Structure formats: structure tokens, C-alpha cells
Amino acid sequence: MTRKRIVYIFLLLALALNVDAQQITGTIVDAQTGDTILYPSASYKGNHVAVSGDANGRYRIARHNGWYLTFSAVGYQSKRVMINEKTPSRLDVKLKPDTKQLQEVVVNKKRGKYSRKENPAVELMRRVIAAKKKTDLRNHDYYQYDKYQKITLAMNDIGPDELVDSGFIGKRQWLLDQVETCPYNNKLILPVSVDETVTQHIYRRDPHDEKDIIRGVNSTGINHFIQTGDILNIAMKDVFTDVDIYDDQVRLLQYPFTSPIGKDAVSFYRFYIEDTVYVDRDLCYHLQFIPNNQQDFGFRGELYIIADSTLHVKRCNLTIPKRSDVNFVENLQVQQEYTRLPNGEWALSVDDMIVELKVSKFITKAIVIRTTRLSDYAFDPLPKQLFKGKAKERRDANAMMRDEAFWNQYRSVELTKSESSMDAFIHRIEQLKGFKYVLFGVKALAENFVETSTPGHPSKFDIGPVNTMITNNFIDGYRFRVSGQTTANLNPHLFASGYVAYGLDSKKTYYKGDLTYSFNKKEYLPREFPKRTLSFTSTYDITSPSDKFVHTDKDNVFTAFKWATVDKMMFYNRQQLTFEREEEWGFKTLVSLKAEENEATGALFFTPLSEPNTNMDIPEADLHKYLHNGKIRTTELHAELQFAPGRTYINTKQRRLPINLDAPVFTVGHTMGFKGFLGGDYRYNLTEAAIYKRFWMKSWGKIDCYLKGGIQWDQVPYPLLIMPAANLSYIIEDETFNLVNNMEFLNDRFASLDISWDLNGKIFNRIPLLKKLKWREYIGFKALWGDLSDKNNPFLEQNQGSSLLMYFPNGCNLMDSKKPYMEIVAGVHNIFKILHVEYVRRLNYNELPTAHKHGIRFMLRMTF
């Protein structure tokens, strides 16, 4: 090596050492827990020099001797350090959690009472909010971008006891290899699933349209064990959805949060100006904000606003206040960054979220990491065929079959070592001794079905629902039932399901068989969205008239416990052909043809007015002996239209559940009865309509409103009249009346209103004890207006002797058309984060012998 080269190397080393000496680096941690703090700030206040740390709490900033270096982070007290010649190049800092609601970040040295009047932070935010329309990309005729998103679910905060040789993980090297350090919280995690999606988003202003085209999907992990489609991924994407702070309300955890730059932000948040700093060479206003009431559903965090005429957000860090009334969430962090495009506009490029979850002390903590990158913004005109159809989302035919070359091209963030080896990890889990028996029990409990799968062969037939195997009713006494259904693993288009049941007291055998053909290929069950099915069902069973209003299976063992004696029952023999088609954009068409024979039993009698009524004086103890109390037969055609825009679903093995109830739902249906066709005895026409809408009241929770109405146009016997939607069980059921008895009122026209207001703890949060318990208040009001026209009133003299009308059973009453039935609900939700208890009170018609004035109802439901 020449002398010249040696001197050159020494000069480089000296330069590197000198550069390092001009920098200060370190890590910022929580003084109480030692955890690294996400995205802290280090700034020389008043000198326009500042940096933002990374997700590991690491920072790097230029050294300026003689200046004060201030370290800060959302939710922590700031710390000032004088920089001089003795300050080391490595400076680690501990920040104390802020329990005084950001008292240290006000502009004035002496902090007074917060006021919006003549507050420079408030005036700045008003200008930022007013500038949103000018910088909105939707001002363009067209735009598009590509989005890569990765959602990882992992066990969080793995403790040292689990990693030693005696621990569950430490004993298994393959589990130990799956453990890694999370870059966002510096804790040990064990990833158990990863879901990747590549989407092309397209927009057209006129005519307005906006769509997401899913180009690729790659999902591995524990969702492999859940056979009902992509339930885990859909649920996580809905709960931990994309965040757009430029919307007035940000939907997160299935709740709307007021955006820090939304139209109501100035009244909802308190804003404080920190400083003016440079972020990536852009001069920005640095602000921090906090909700007026930290237990409201709102963010706290910091904004970096570009200090030019655009006043666009450059960067934002969001979190939820530690005192926020959100269940199961220990920590939530959102970091967003905006990038200047070649045309000078700003667009979102980074949208990352981490959510640390804790259900209870006895269940392992979890973490959800959502990583999103947006790129390749373009504003060129887009072909019309891309906007074809009304569906807001569509998937490429080969989206699920993308090769590694595709993912290497579009994967904006590399997979970690554990995420890359997820398939091998899941395979090792399957080989654990006893795992299949544990999985069998968990599935039977959680999914309510028992699979018949074997290793390497997915289930083609599921046995269940499990909770319907033993139940009881007034006629059968104890009743035993065995049910099952085929899956798409047998045939992705043709499905069969059904049950056989036996009543011990009635000594009757019941059955149901259903054969369904799906015109679109299914992943597991025919009810997966969108439904496009033709089905034929044949059933012989026993039911109560009010059973049709309960959304759960009528044989559910938990709903078998009633607050009233349900003795009005009937056997039914039904054959039904149904066509159902759903569009991706929320429109549903249903047409069905049904032939049914009903035979009254118990306290129900089908006796025409033309015959003597000998059934009124039968002792109640003998009613169960009366199994054959008259028959009627109907043939009807039913058509129904429903529009539910934006609704998304998750599929369970028993039913399909909507998980997004924000959009309104409009339903209209008509039923036409045919006399003389397939044995039908009656001609009738019934029209019904319903509207559902949820109203978010910002920090005051949400109001759900159901409005329904219907008319029976023809003269019919009472089984074809309209009865109230009565719920006779102690379990809370939506869209039903809590204290109306079975067939208590019979009408041929009705209107009902069901309003419920979940205040989400708005009032209880101001009561110290209840605030600590995190209980949430709930109130509701239900009303029914009904009327029975003269042509269907069996008590009028003009109808006496009619062979068409029938005697009303005991307990059936007429409503006063000027006096609607009303009941109120007052409830406490979120008891132990899962129990909802409601007190229900009937306001009128209490003089009736069938009336129950009040009661208690309950339900188990987990919400954030």
C-alpha cells in the first residue's frame, strides 16, 4: 500500500470522526417502563432546527454548542438539555409520562386557562382547515395511485420466562426462531399471520366514480385454521382501516374519531404551537393537540404543517389518550407522511399503524401492525372500461395466484424473517402433539360447528350448530336435534344442509332439508357475499308465530329461556323455492315461492267464525294435549328489494354478520297469496317497507333508528294478519319489542319506530366511580302504531258467521289506533367489557292481563 493511499485513508477516517462529532444521536425511552417512544422529537427551539425520531425512538441531530436541545413526544413531558463541549455524541434520554395534559407545550411561558379567542394555534388551524379544499386531489378530473398494504397479527410483549429453556417457547427452537423484535415498540413479538394486498385506486370527477381494483392478495397464518373464508382479514381491515385525516371524521376501531383537521376540530381539540421547524428541508409549523375531554373518542398527537400558502400537512403522529374510554387498546399509534409530487401538490405516501391489544390479564397480549405505502400518483385520463359497474371494489381474476415476481415488484416494505417463514411456522403448529384436539374444541366453541376434516383433507361436511342439539318448548318438552351442512370443499357451487329433530313429549320427528346452487364460486359456504343462489327447502317442524322475528336459530338453547309462557304454537310443513342475487354495490333482489300448511297446537286454534268456539275454556294445564286444532294452507309469492350501500360482512358457519352499519339500509317487499294454486286457501297481498340509519353524534356516541311499516290489503284470517316483532327471551334481540307477548296485538296495518342511543360513556365518564369502571350508558325508545280495519275485525257483528275470519286466541287484542304501544329502555353496557344489561319498561296497555310492566334483558357483546 502506497504512502499516499495510507494518508488518504487516514483523512477519510478523520473526516468521518469529525462528522460524527458534529452529530448527537441516541434513543428516547419512557422513564417509567423503559419502552422506546415512537416518533419522538428533538429540536433547538427558536432556531428552526428539529428532527423526528423513528419507530424505535432513535434520533440524530446536528450539534450546536450553547443551544438548548429539547426532547418531546406526544403524551410525555418535554426535557431540555444544554449542549456544550462536554455533551457526549451519544445522548440517551428518558421522558416522564405527561399527566397534566400537555401543559408544557403552550406558546407563552406562563400557561393560563386555555382559550380559543386570540389563540395563534387556533387561528392557524382554522386556516389549515379552510385550505383543505384547495389542496384536495379530487379537484382533478382523474387521478390514480398504487397502494401496498401489509397487516401483521402477532403475540405481543413475549416475556423472558417464555424464552428460557423451561418456558413453552424456549423448549421449542422453531417457536424461538419465530420470535423477533418489533421495530415499532421494541418488544419481543411472535407473528402468527400476515396479509398483503396490492390495490390500484382510480378516481373520476365527472361523472363521479371511485374504485379500488385489487391486483394481488397474499394471506398466510392462523387464518388457515379458520375455514369460513377470510373472516380474520376482513375483520382486521374493518377495525384497523385506512386513516385519512383530511376527512372530517376518521373511522377507526369501528368508531368515528374527529379528525385533527376536520371541520369540528377547533371545538373538539386544544391546539398548542411548539415551534417552526424543518422537516426534510421543508419549513413547518409544529403543533400538538389533545381532546378537550380525554375520555372522548379522539386523538392526541402532533402535526407538522407546511409553512407556505398550501398549509398542507407534511407529517402527523396520532395516538389515543391513555385515559380514553376505548376497550382492549393499550397503545395505538398512527404515523402519516405526505410527499410533494412532481406537479407541486402533496399526497399521502406513508400510513402506518400499530395497535397493542390486551383483552384480559389471562390472555396473551396481541399487536396489529398495519403498514401502508402509496405511490405512482398520476392524473392522466383513465379508460371508461375501468369504471364499468357500480361495485366500489373488484378483484382481478388471478389476484389470489400472484407469483413471487409480482410481489417483488409491488412489495414496498420487505417482509420480516418471521413473516417470510409463516408457512413453515403454521406447518409446525399443525404437528404439535394434541393440537388437533385443542383446535377441535376451540372451533366447536367459537364456530358452533364440528368439522369432519382430516390432516391434508379439509372439511367437506360440518356438524352443527352445536347449541341447538338440546332445547325445549311447550309442546315437545325436551327436544333433540342433529344438524349439518356441506362445504365448498365438496362442491364450490352445490350445497346441502338440514337437520333431524325429535320431541320427547309430542313424540314427533321433525326435519329440514335445503339444497342450494350458487351461481358464483364460493370459498366455504353459499351465503358469502355476494350471494347469487337458487335454493329449495323442505321443512316439517314446530314453531311459535313470534319465532320468525328472532335472528338466531329458534332452537338456540340460550333463547329457550322465556319470560312468558309460549303456548301458542303450530306445526308447519313448508316447501320453498328462493332466488337471491346481491350486487357488489349493495343492491339485493330476492324472489321466493312458498307452499305451506300450518296446524295449530297448544293454545292456538284455527276456528272460523262460522263454527262454534269451544276452545276458550280449556284449562291451561291441558293445552299441551291439544295437538290438532285446525289447519290452513297458503301459497305465496314474495319479492323483496334491498339497498345497503357500503355494507361489509363476515361469514360465520351459522350466519353472515354485517360489520359496517354506517350506511343506510332501504328495504321494500310484497307478498302475494294465491287461492287454488298448489292448494292455497287464501288470496291476499301484504306490502312492507323498512329504513335503517345510524347517526354518529361525535363524542356523544351513536343513534340507531329503525322505521318500519306495512299493510295487509285483503280480508284474511288472523294467522295472516300482522303481529308485533316480539322477543320472548331474556337475550337482547335487535329490531324487536321486549315486553310484547306472543301475538298480543293483531293488525292489518302498522308502523313501528325503534330508536336507541348508545352514549358511549359520555355521561358516566364524568362520574368518578363509573368513569373508572368504563361503563357506558344506553337508552332506547320503541313504539308501535297499529290498526285493524273493519273487514278483518272478528268482533264486529257484520263479520259474525264468516267462514273466512277466525276467532282470536286468548291473549290477542286490538290496538287503539290513536294510542301507540310504547316501551323505553335504560341500559348499562360494557360491564366487564363484554356484558350489556338493560332495564325495559312498558309505558301503556298495562291493563291487559297479558301485560308485563318491566323486565331485565342482557347480552354478551365485545366492542371497542
PDB file of N, CA, C and O in Angstrom, residues 720-773:
ATOM      1  N   LEU A 720    -102.811 -14.614   9.155  1.00  0.00           N
ATOM      2  CA  LEU A 720    -102.211 -13.848   8.069  1.00  0.00           C
ATOM      3  C   LEU A 720    -102.214 -12.351   8.340  1.00  0.00           C
ATOM      4  O   LEU A 720    -101.827 -11.555   7.476  1.00  0.00           O
ATOM      5  N   LEU A 721    -102.659 -11.957   9.542  1.00  0.00           N
ATOM      6  CA  LEU A 721    -102.567 -10.558   9.937  1.00  0.00           C
ATOM      7  C   LEU A 721    -101.132 -10.233  10.377  1.00  0.00           C
ATOM      8  O   LEU A 721    -100.262 -11.104  10.413  1.00  0.00           O
ATOM      9  N   ILE A 722    -100.899  -8.996  10.730  1.00  0.00           N
ATOM     10  CA  ILE A 722     -99.568  -8.538  11.115  1.00  0.00           C
ATOM     11  C   ILE A 722     -99.475  -8.511  12.634  1.00  0.00           C
ATOM     12  O   ILE A 722    -100.293  -7.873  13.300  1.00  0.00           O
ATOM     13  N   MET A 723     -98.488  -9.210  13.161  1.00  0.00           N
ATOM     14  CA  MET A 723     -98.276  -9.229  14.609  1.00  0.00           C
ATOM     15  C   MET A 723     -96.979  -8.504  14.952  1.00  0.00           C
ATOM     16  O   MET A 723     -96.071  -8.411  14.115  1.00  0.00           O
ATOM     17  N   PRO A 724     -96.857  -7.959  16.161  1.00  0.00           N
ATOM     18  CA  PRO A 724     -95.630  -7.237  16.533  1.00  0.00           C
ATOM     19  C   PRO A 724     -94.418  -8.162  16.565  1.00  0.00           C
ATOM     20  O   PRO A 724     -94.537  -9.372  16.806  1.00  0.00           O
ATOM     21  N   ALA A 725     -93.252  -7.586  16.327  1.00  0.00           N
ATOM     22  CA  ALA A 725     -91.988  -8.328  16.406  1.00  0.00           C
ATOM     23  C   ALA A 725     -91.635  -8.509  17.873  1.00  0.00           C
ATOM     24  O   ALA A 725     -90.943  -7.692  18.478  1.00  0.00           O
ATOM     25  N   ALA A 726     -92.137  -9.581  18.459  1.00  0.00           N
ATOM     26  CA  ALA A 726     -91.985  -9.822  19.892  1.00  0.00           C
ATOM     27  C   ALA A 726     -90.764 -10.698  20.156  1.00  0.00           C
ATOM     28  O   ALA A 726     -90.555 -11.707  19.481  1.00  0.00           O
ATOM     29  N   ASN A 727     -89.983 -10.310  21.149  1.00  0.00           N
ATOM     30  CA  ASN A 727     -88.860 -11.115  21.623  1.00  0.00           C
ATOM     31  C   ASN A 727     -89.202 -11.622  23.013  1.00  0.00           C
ATOM     32  O   ASN A 727     -89.259 -10.853  23.966  1.00  0.00           O
ATOM     33  N   LEU A 728     -89.417 -12.923  23.139  1.00  0.00           N
ATOM     34  CA  LEU A 728     -89.874 -13.507  24.399  1.00  0.00           C
ATOM     35  C   LEU A 728     -88.733 -14.071  25.238  1.00  0.00           C
ATOM     36  O   LEU A 728     -88.980 -14.625  26.308  1.00  0.00           O
ATOM     37  N   SER A 729     -87.506 -13.956  24.772  1.00  0.00           N
ATOM     38  CA  SER A 729     -86.374 -14.471  25.540  1.00  0.00           C
ATOM     39  C   SER A 729     -85.741 -13.343  26.350  1.00  0.00           C
ATOM     40  O   SER A 729     -86.036 -12.163  26.148  1.00  0.00           O
ATOM     41  N   TYR A 730     -84.848 -13.718  27.238  1.00  0.00           N
ATOM     42  CA  TYR A 730     -84.129 -12.733  28.044  1.00  0.00           C
ATOM     43  C   TYR A 730     -82.930 -12.155  27.290  1.00  0.00           C
ATOM     44  O   TYR A 730     -82.305 -11.212  27.764  1.00  0.00           O
ATOM     45  N   ILE A 731     -82.598 -12.720  26.145  1.00  0.00           N
ATOM     46  CA  ILE A 731     -81.462 -12.260  25.350  1.00  0.00           C
ATOM     47  C   ILE A 731     -81.903 -11.071  24.495  1.00  0.00           C
ATOM     48  O   ILE A 731     -82.950 -11.112  23.843  1.00  0.00           O
ATOM     49  N   ILE A 732     -81.125 -10.009  24.478  1.00  0.00           N
ATOM     50  CA  ILE A 732     -81.450  -8.827  23.680  1.00  0.00           C
ATOM     51  C   ILE A 732     -81.404  -9.181  22.191  1.00  0.00           C
ATOM     52  O   ILE A 732     -80.440  -9.783  21.724  1.00  0.00           O
ATOM     53  N   GLU A 733     -82.442  -8.821  21.488  1.00  0.00           N
ATOM     54  CA  GLU A 733     -82.513  -9.026  20.040  1.00  0.00           C
ATOM     55  C   GLU A 733     -82.837  -7.695  19.380  1.00  0.00           C
ATOM     56  O   GLU A 733     -83.796  -7.018  19.769  1.00  0.00           O
ATOM     57  N   ASP A 734     -82.046  -7.324  18.383  1.00  0.00           N
ATOM     58  CA  ASP A 734     -82.288  -6.068  17.676  1.00  0.00           C
ATOM     59  C   ASP A 734     -83.612  -6.125  16.912  1.00  0.00           C
ATOM     60  O   ASP A 734     -84.057  -7.182  16.470  1.00  0.00           O
ATOM     61  N   GLU A 735     -84.240  -4.970  16.762  1.00  0.00           N
ATOM     62  CA  GLU A 735     -85.445  -4.792  15.947  1.00  0.00           C
ATOM     63  C   GLU A 735     -86.657  -5.546  16.502  1.00  0.00           C
ATOM     64  O   GLU A 735     -87.544  -5.945  15.750  1.00  0.00           O
ATOM     65  N   THR A 736     -86.699  -5.775  17.804  1.00  0.00           N
ATOM     66  CA  THR A 736     -87.845  -6.448  18.408  1.00  0.00           C
ATOM     67  C   THR A 736     -88.320  -5.661  19.629  1.00  0.00           C
ATOM     68  O   THR A 736     -87.594  -4.844  20.195  1.00  0.00           O
ATOM     69  N   PHE A 737     -89.576  -5.955  20.044  1.00  0.00           N
ATOM     70  CA  PHE A 737     -90.142  -5.374  21.262  1.00  0.00           C
ATOM     71  C   PHE A 737     -89.861  -6.307  22.435  1.00  0.00           C
ATOM     72  O   PHE A 737     -90.035  -7.527  22.331  1.00  0.00           O
ATOM     73  N   ASN A 738     -89.468  -5.731  23.555  1.00  0.00           N
ATOM     74  CA  ASN A 738     -89.029  -6.527  24.696  1.00  0.00           C
ATOM     75  C   ASN A 738     -90.177  -7.042  25.559  1.00  0.00           C
ATOM     76  O   ASN A 738     -90.035  -8.061  26.230  1.00  0.00           O
ATOM     77  N   LEU A 739     -91.309  -6.323  25.593  1.00  0.00           N
ATOM     78  CA  LEU A 739     -92.375  -6.655  26.536  1.00  0.00           C
ATOM     79  C   LEU A 739     -93.717  -6.902  25.865  1.00  0.00           C
ATOM     80  O   LEU A 739     -94.751  -6.880  26.520  1.00  0.00           O
ATOM     81  N   VAL A 740     -93.713  -7.118  24.568  1.00  0.00           N
ATOM     82  CA  VAL A 740     -94.939  -7.517  23.866  1.00  0.00           C
ATOM     83  C   VAL A 740     -95.008  -9.036  23.866  1.00  0.00           C
ATOM     84  O   VAL A 740     -94.040  -9.715  23.518  1.00  0.00           O
ATOM     85  N   ASN A 741     -96.165  -9.564  24.262  1.00  0.00           N
ATOM     86  CA  ASN A 741     -96.329 -11.012  24.324  1.00  0.00           C
ATOM     87  C   ASN A 741     -96.568 -11.588  22.944  1.00  0.00           C
ATOM     88  O   ASN A 741     -96.827 -10.872  21.977  1.00  0.00           O
ATOM     89  N   ASN A 742     -96.497 -12.908  22.881  1.00  0.00           N
ATOM     90  CA  ASN A 742     -96.701 -13.613  21.624  1.00  0.00           C
ATOM     91  C   ASN A 742     -98.099 -13.332  21.070  1.00  0.00           C
ATOM     92  O   ASN A 742     -99.101 -13.632  21.723  1.00  0.00           O
ATOM     93  N   MET A 743     -98.183 -12.709  19.892  1.00  0.00           N
ATOM     94  CA  MET A 743     -99.446 -12.396  19.230  1.00  0.00           C
ATOM     95  C   MET A 743    -100.345 -11.517  20.093  1.00  0.00           C
ATOM     96  O   MET A 743    -101.572 -11.594  20.011  1.00  0.00           O
ATOM     97  N   GLU A 744     -99.769 -10.654  20.910  1.00  0.00           N
ATOM     98  CA  GLU A 744    -100.568  -9.836  21.826  1.00  0.00           C
ATOM     99  C   GLU A 744    -101.455  -8.847  21.077  1.00  0.00           C
ATOM    100  O   GLU A 744    -102.563  -8.552  21.513  1.00  0.00           O
ATOM    101  N   PHE A 745    -100.963  -8.304  19.969  1.00  0.00           N
ATOM    102  CA  PHE A 745    -101.741  -7.387  19.139  1.00  0.00           C
ATOM    103  C   PHE A 745    -101.782  -7.928  17.703  1.00  0.00           C
ATOM    104  O   PHE A 745    -100.765  -8.409  17.200  1.00  0.00           O
ATOM    105  N   LEU A 746    -102.959  -7.829  17.094  1.00  0.00           N
ATOM    106  CA  LEU A 746    -103.111  -8.238  15.700  1.00  0.00           C
ATOM    107  C   LEU A 746    -103.645  -7.055  14.901  1.00  0.00           C
ATOM    108  O   LEU A 746    -104.648  -6.444  15.261  1.00  0.00           O
ATOM    109  N   ASN A 747    -102.967  -6.717  13.811  1.00  0.00           N
ATOM    110  CA  ASN A 747    -103.305  -5.559  12.986  1.00  0.00           C
ATOM    111  C   ASN A 747    -103.250  -5.936  11.507  1.00  0.00           C
ATOM    112  O   ASN A 747    -102.629  -6.934  11.131  1.00  0.00           O
ATOM    113  N   ASP A 748    -103.867  -5.107  10.689  1.00  0.00           N
ATOM    114  CA  ASP A 748    -103.667  -5.282   9.242  1.00  0.00           C
ATOM    115  C   ASP A 748    -102.949  -4.074   8.639  1.00  0.00           C
ATOM    116  O   ASP A 748    -102.782  -3.993   7.422  1.00  0.00           O
ATOM    117  N   ARG A 749    -102.535  -3.163   9.486  1.00  0.00           N
ATOM    118  CA  ARG A 749    -101.637  -2.077   9.084  1.00  0.00           C
ATOM    119  C   ARG A 749    -100.875  -1.607  10.321  1.00  0.00           C
ATOM    120  O   ARG A 749    -101.411  -1.613  11.427  1.00  0.00           O
ATOM    121  N   PHE A 750     -99.616  -1.253  10.108  1.00  0.00           N
ATOM    122  CA  PHE A 750     -98.808  -0.883  11.270  1.00  0.00           C
ATOM    123  C   PHE A 750     -97.676   0.039  10.842  1.00  0.00           C
ATOM    124  O   PHE A 750     -97.294   0.121   9.665  1.00  0.00           O
ATOM    125  N   ALA A 751     -97.138   0.727  11.831  1.00  0.00           N
ATOM    126  CA  ALA A 751     -95.895   1.487  11.692  1.00  0.00           C
ATOM    127  C   ALA A 751     -95.155   1.363  13.014  1.00  0.00           C
ATOM    128  O   ALA A 751     -95.767   1.439  14.085  1.00  0.00           O
ATOM    129  N   SER A 752     -93.847   1.157  12.957  1.00  0.00           N
ATOM    130  CA  SER A 752     -93.074   0.993  14.184  1.00  0.00           C
ATOM    131  C   SER A 752     -91.824   1.849  14.129  1.00  0.00           C
ATOM    132  O   SER A 752     -91.272   2.115  13.055  1.00  0.00           O
ATOM    133  N   LEU A 753     -91.403   2.267  15.302  1.00  0.00           N
ATOM    134  CA  LEU A 753     -90.203   3.084  15.442  1.00  0.00           C
ATOM    135  C   LEU A 753     -89.349   2.491  16.556  1.00  0.00           C
ATOM    136  O   LEU A 753     -89.844   2.192  17.633  1.00  0.00           O
ATOM    137  N   ASP A 754     -88.076   2.311  16.264  1.00  0.00           N
ATOM    138  CA  ASP A 754     -87.134   1.763  17.240  1.00  0.00           C
ATOM    139  C   ASP A 754     -85.891   2.652  17.219  1.00  0.00           C
ATOM    140  O   ASP A 754     -85.125   2.653  16.253  1.00  0.00           O
ATOM    141  N   ILE A 755     -85.712   3.438  18.272  1.00  0.00           N
ATOM    142  CA  ILE A 755     -84.571   4.351  18.372  1.00  0.00           C
ATOM    143  C   ILE A 755     -83.747   3.976  19.593  1.00  0.00           C
ATOM    144  O   ILE A 755     -84.287   3.833  20.696  1.00  0.00           O
ATOM    145  N   SER A 756     -82.461   3.812  19.405  1.00  0.00           N
ATOM    146  CA  SER A 756     -81.571   3.521  20.524  1.00  0.00           C
ATOM    147  C   SER A 756     -80.371   4.446  20.456  1.00  0.00           C
ATOM    148  O   SER A 756     -79.858   4.743  19.373  1.00  0.00           O
ATOM    149  N   TRP A 757     -79.937   4.890  21.606  1.00  0.00           N
ATOM    150  CA  TRP A 757     -78.824   5.835  21.697  1.00  0.00           C
ATOM    151  C   TRP A 757     -77.774   5.262  22.635  1.00  0.00           C
ATOM    152  O   TRP A 757     -77.980   5.150  23.837  1.00  0.00           O
ATOM    153  N   ASP A 758     -76.655   4.875  22.060  1.00  0.00           N
ATOM    154  CA  ASP A 758     -75.500   4.430  22.831  1.00  0.00           C
ATOM    155  C   ASP A 758     -74.613   5.643  23.049  1.00  0.00           C
ATOM    156  O   ASP A 758     -73.929   6.104  22.133  1.00  0.00           O
ATOM    157  N   LEU A 759     -74.605   6.186  24.275  1.00  0.00           N
ATOM    158  CA  LEU A 759     -73.878   7.416  24.561  1.00  0.00           C
ATOM    159  C   LEU A 759     -72.381   7.199  24.758  1.00  0.00           C
ATOM    160  O   LEU A 759     -71.631   8.150  24.918  1.00  0.00           O
ATOM    161  N   ASN A 760     -71.972   5.947  24.752  1.00  0.00           N
ATOM    162  CA  ASN A 760     -70.542   5.607  24.751  1.00  0.00           C
ATOM    163  C   ASN A 760     -69.803   6.174  25.968  1.00  0.00           C
ATOM    164  O   ASN A 760     -68.628   6.546  25.884  1.00  0.00           O
ATOM    165  N   GLY A 761     -70.505   6.265  27.091  1.00  0.00           N
ATOM    166  CA  GLY A 761     -69.866   6.726  28.319  1.00  0.00           C
ATOM    167  C   GLY A 761     -69.753   8.220  28.462  1.00  0.00           C
ATOM    168  O   GLY A 761     -69.056   8.710  29.365  1.00  0.00           O
ATOM    169  N   LYS A 762     -70.455   8.982  27.635  1.00  0.00           N
ATOM    170  CA  LYS A 762     -70.319  10.442  27.662  1.00  0.00           C
ATOM    171  C   LYS A 762     -70.692  11.022  29.025  1.00  0.00           C
ATOM    172  O   LYS A 762     -70.041  11.954  29.517  1.00  0.00           O
ATOM    173  N   ILE A 763     -71.749  10.494  29.651  1.00  0.00           N
ATOM    174  CA  ILE A 763     -72.184  10.979  30.963  1.00  0.00           C
ATOM    175  C   ILE A 763     -71.462  10.236  32.082  1.00  0.00           C
ATOM    176  O   ILE A 763     -70.975  10.848  33.038  1.00  0.00           O
ATOM    177  N   PHE A 764     -71.372   8.917  31.980  1.00  0.00           N
ATOM    178  CA  PHE A 764     -70.718   8.125  33.030  1.00  0.00           C
ATOM    179  C   PHE A 764     -69.258   8.531  33.216  1.00  0.00           C
ATOM    180  O   PHE A 764     -68.718   8.389  34.314  1.00  0.00           O
ATOM    181  N   ASN A 765     -68.614   9.023  32.155  1.00  0.00           N
ATOM    182  CA  ASN A 765     -67.215   9.425  32.265  1.00  0.00           C
ATOM    183  C   ASN A 765     -67.013  10.609  33.201  1.00  0.00           C
ATOM    184  O   ASN A 765     -65.880  10.904  33.593  1.00  0.00           O
ATOM    185  N   ARG A 766     -68.077  11.272  33.554  1.00  0.00           N
ATOM    186  CA  ARG A 766     -67.992  12.415  34.451  1.00  0.00           C
ATOM    187  C   ARG A 766     -68.359  12.053  35.885  1.00  0.00           C
ATOM    188  O   ARG A 766     -68.435  12.925  36.743  1.00  0.00           O
ATOM    189  N   ILE A 767     -68.612  10.759  36.112  1.00  0.00           N
ATOM    190  CA  ILE A 767     -68.893  10.257  37.457  1.00  0.00           C
ATOM    191  C   ILE A 767     -67.702   9.394  37.873  1.00  0.00           C
ATOM    192  O   ILE A 767     -67.431   8.371  37.229  1.00  0.00           O
ATOM    193  N   PRO A 768     -66.942   9.779  38.904  1.00  0.00           N
ATOM    194  CA  PRO A 768     -65.645   9.142  39.202  1.00  0.00           C
ATOM    195  C   PRO A 768     -65.664   7.616  39.221  1.00  0.00           C
ATOM    196  O   PRO A 768     -64.849   6.975  38.567  1.00  0.00           O
ATOM    197  N   LEU A 769     -66.589   7.000  39.964  1.00  0.00           N
ATOM    198  CA  LEU A 769     -66.594   5.543  40.069  1.00  0.00           C
ATOM    199  C   LEU A 769     -66.909   4.895  38.721  1.00  0.00           C
ATOM    200  O   LEU A 769     -66.232   3.960  38.289  1.00  0.00           O
ATOM    201  N   LEU A 770     -67.952   5.378  38.055  1.00  0.00           N
ATOM    202  CA  LEU A 770     -68.336   4.802  36.776  1.00  0.00           C
ATOM    203  C   LEU A 770     -67.277   5.059  35.715  1.00  0.00           C
ATOM    204  O   LEU A 770     -67.083   4.255  34.802  1.00  0.00           O
ATOM    205  N   LYS A 771     -66.589   6.184  35.845  1.00  0.00           N
ATOM    206  CA  LYS A 771     -65.503   6.508  34.916  1.00  0.00           C
ATOM    207  C   LYS A 771     -64.403   5.454  35.007  1.00  0.00           C
ATOM    208  O   LYS A 771     -63.858   5.015  33.993  1.00  0.00           O
ATOM    209  N   LYS A 772     -64.103   5.017  36.209  1.00  0.00           N
ATOM    210  CA  LYS A 772     -63.070   4.008  36.394  1.00  0.00           C
ATOM    211  C   LYS A 772     -63.524   2.650  35.862  1.00  0.00           C
ATOM    212  O   LYS A 772     -62.718   1.890  35.309  1.00  0.00           O
ATOM    213  N   LEU A 773     -64.796   2.338  36.007  1.00  0.00           N
ATOM    214  CA  LEU A 773     -65.329   1.060  35.528  1.00  0.00           C
ATOM    215  C   LEU A 773     -65.486   1.011  34.011  1.00  0.00           C
ATOM    216  O   LEU A 773     -65.650  -0.056  33.435  1.00  0.00           O
TER     217      LEU A 773
END
